[in-house]
Coordinates of C-alpha atoms in Angstrom, one line a residue:
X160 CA 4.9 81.8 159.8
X161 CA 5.2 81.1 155.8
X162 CA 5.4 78.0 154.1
X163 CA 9.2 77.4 154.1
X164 CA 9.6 78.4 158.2
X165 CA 7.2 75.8 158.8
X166 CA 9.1 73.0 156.6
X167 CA 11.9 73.6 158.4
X168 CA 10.8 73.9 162.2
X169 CA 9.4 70.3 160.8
X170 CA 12.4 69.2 160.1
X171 CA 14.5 70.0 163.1
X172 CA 11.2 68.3 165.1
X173 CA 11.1 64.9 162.9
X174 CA 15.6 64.5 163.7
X175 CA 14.7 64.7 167.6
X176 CA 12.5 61.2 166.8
X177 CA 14.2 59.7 164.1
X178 CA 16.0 57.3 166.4
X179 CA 13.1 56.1 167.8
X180 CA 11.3 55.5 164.2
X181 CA 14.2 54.0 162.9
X182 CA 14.4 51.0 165.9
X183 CA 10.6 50.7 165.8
X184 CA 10.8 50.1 162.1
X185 CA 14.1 47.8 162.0
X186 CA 12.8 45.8 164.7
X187 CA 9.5 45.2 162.7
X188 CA 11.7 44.6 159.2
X189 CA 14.5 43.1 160.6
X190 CA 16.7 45.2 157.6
X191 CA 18.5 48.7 158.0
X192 CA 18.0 49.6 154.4
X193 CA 13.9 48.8 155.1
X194 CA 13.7 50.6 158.7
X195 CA 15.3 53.6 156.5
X196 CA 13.0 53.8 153.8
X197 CA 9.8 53.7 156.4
X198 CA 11.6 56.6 158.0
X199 CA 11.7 58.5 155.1
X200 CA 8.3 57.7 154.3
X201 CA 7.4 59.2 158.0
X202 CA 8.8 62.2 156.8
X203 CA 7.2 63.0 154.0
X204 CA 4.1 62.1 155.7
X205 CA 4.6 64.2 158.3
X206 CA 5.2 66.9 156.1
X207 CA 2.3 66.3 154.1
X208 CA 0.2 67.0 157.1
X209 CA -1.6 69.8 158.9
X210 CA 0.7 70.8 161.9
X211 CA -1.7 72.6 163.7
X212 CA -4.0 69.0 163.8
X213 CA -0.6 67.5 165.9
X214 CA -1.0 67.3 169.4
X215 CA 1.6 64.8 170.8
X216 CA 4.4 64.8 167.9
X217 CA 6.4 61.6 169.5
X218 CA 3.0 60.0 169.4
X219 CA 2.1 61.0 165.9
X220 CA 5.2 59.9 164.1
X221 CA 4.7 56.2 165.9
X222 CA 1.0 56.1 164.5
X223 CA 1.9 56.7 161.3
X224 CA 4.9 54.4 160.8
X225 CA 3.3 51.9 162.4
X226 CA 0.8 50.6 159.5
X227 CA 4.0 51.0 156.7
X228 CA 6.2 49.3 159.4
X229 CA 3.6 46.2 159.6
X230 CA 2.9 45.8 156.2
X231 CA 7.1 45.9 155.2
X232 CA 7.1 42.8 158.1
X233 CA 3.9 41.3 156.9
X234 CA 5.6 41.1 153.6
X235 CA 8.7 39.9 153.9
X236 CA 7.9 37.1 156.3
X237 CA 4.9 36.0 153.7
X238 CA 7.9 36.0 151.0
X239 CA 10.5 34.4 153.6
X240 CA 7.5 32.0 154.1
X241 CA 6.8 31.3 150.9
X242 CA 10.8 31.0 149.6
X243 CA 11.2 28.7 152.2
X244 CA 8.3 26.4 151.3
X245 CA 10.7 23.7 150.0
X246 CA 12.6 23.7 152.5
X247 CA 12.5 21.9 156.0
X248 CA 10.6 23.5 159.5
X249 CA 13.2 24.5 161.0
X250 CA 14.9 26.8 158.6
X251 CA 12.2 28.8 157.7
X252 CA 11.3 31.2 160.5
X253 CA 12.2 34.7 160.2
X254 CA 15.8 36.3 161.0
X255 CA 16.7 40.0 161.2
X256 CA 19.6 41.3 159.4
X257 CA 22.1 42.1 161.9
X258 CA 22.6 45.8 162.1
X259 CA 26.2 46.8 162.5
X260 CA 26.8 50.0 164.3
X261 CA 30.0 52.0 163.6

């Protein structure tokens, strides 16, 4: 199979698990425009790597949006942390955005 066959067999694989990436992700960064952007960057991981190296799909996409998830929610509640310094206890712990669905 060339290059380009593979890309797009990739493709049509990542879409059956983008759901999934994108609530794992959202619920880590509590922002749709975040959980969309660690998506992407699953992508273009994914198709960066060696196919033939992937033995559970579903369970490689989750390993590697993990870390990128985790560090986009480490940082934004170190900045919400650190924004909020002024402020009093009990308005300083971390909210999601709420996600409309339409």
């Amino acid at each position: 199979m060339d290059d380009s066959m593979r890309k797009g067999n990739q493709g049509e694989e990542f879409e059956h698990y983008r759901v999934l990436l994108f609530s794992i992700a959202y619920r880590m960064t509590g922002s749709a425009s975040d959980a969309e952007d660690l998506v992407q960057e699953t992508y273009l991981r994914y198709q960066a790597s060696e196919s033939s190296e992937i033995v559970s799909l579903k369970a490689y996409l989750t390993t590697i949006s993990w870390p990128a998830s985790r560090g986009a929610f480490l940082a934004e509640r170190d900045a919400q942390k650190s924004a909020a310094s002024d402020l009093d206890a009990g308005r300083d712990q971390w909210q999601p955005v709420p996600l409309v669905l339409g």
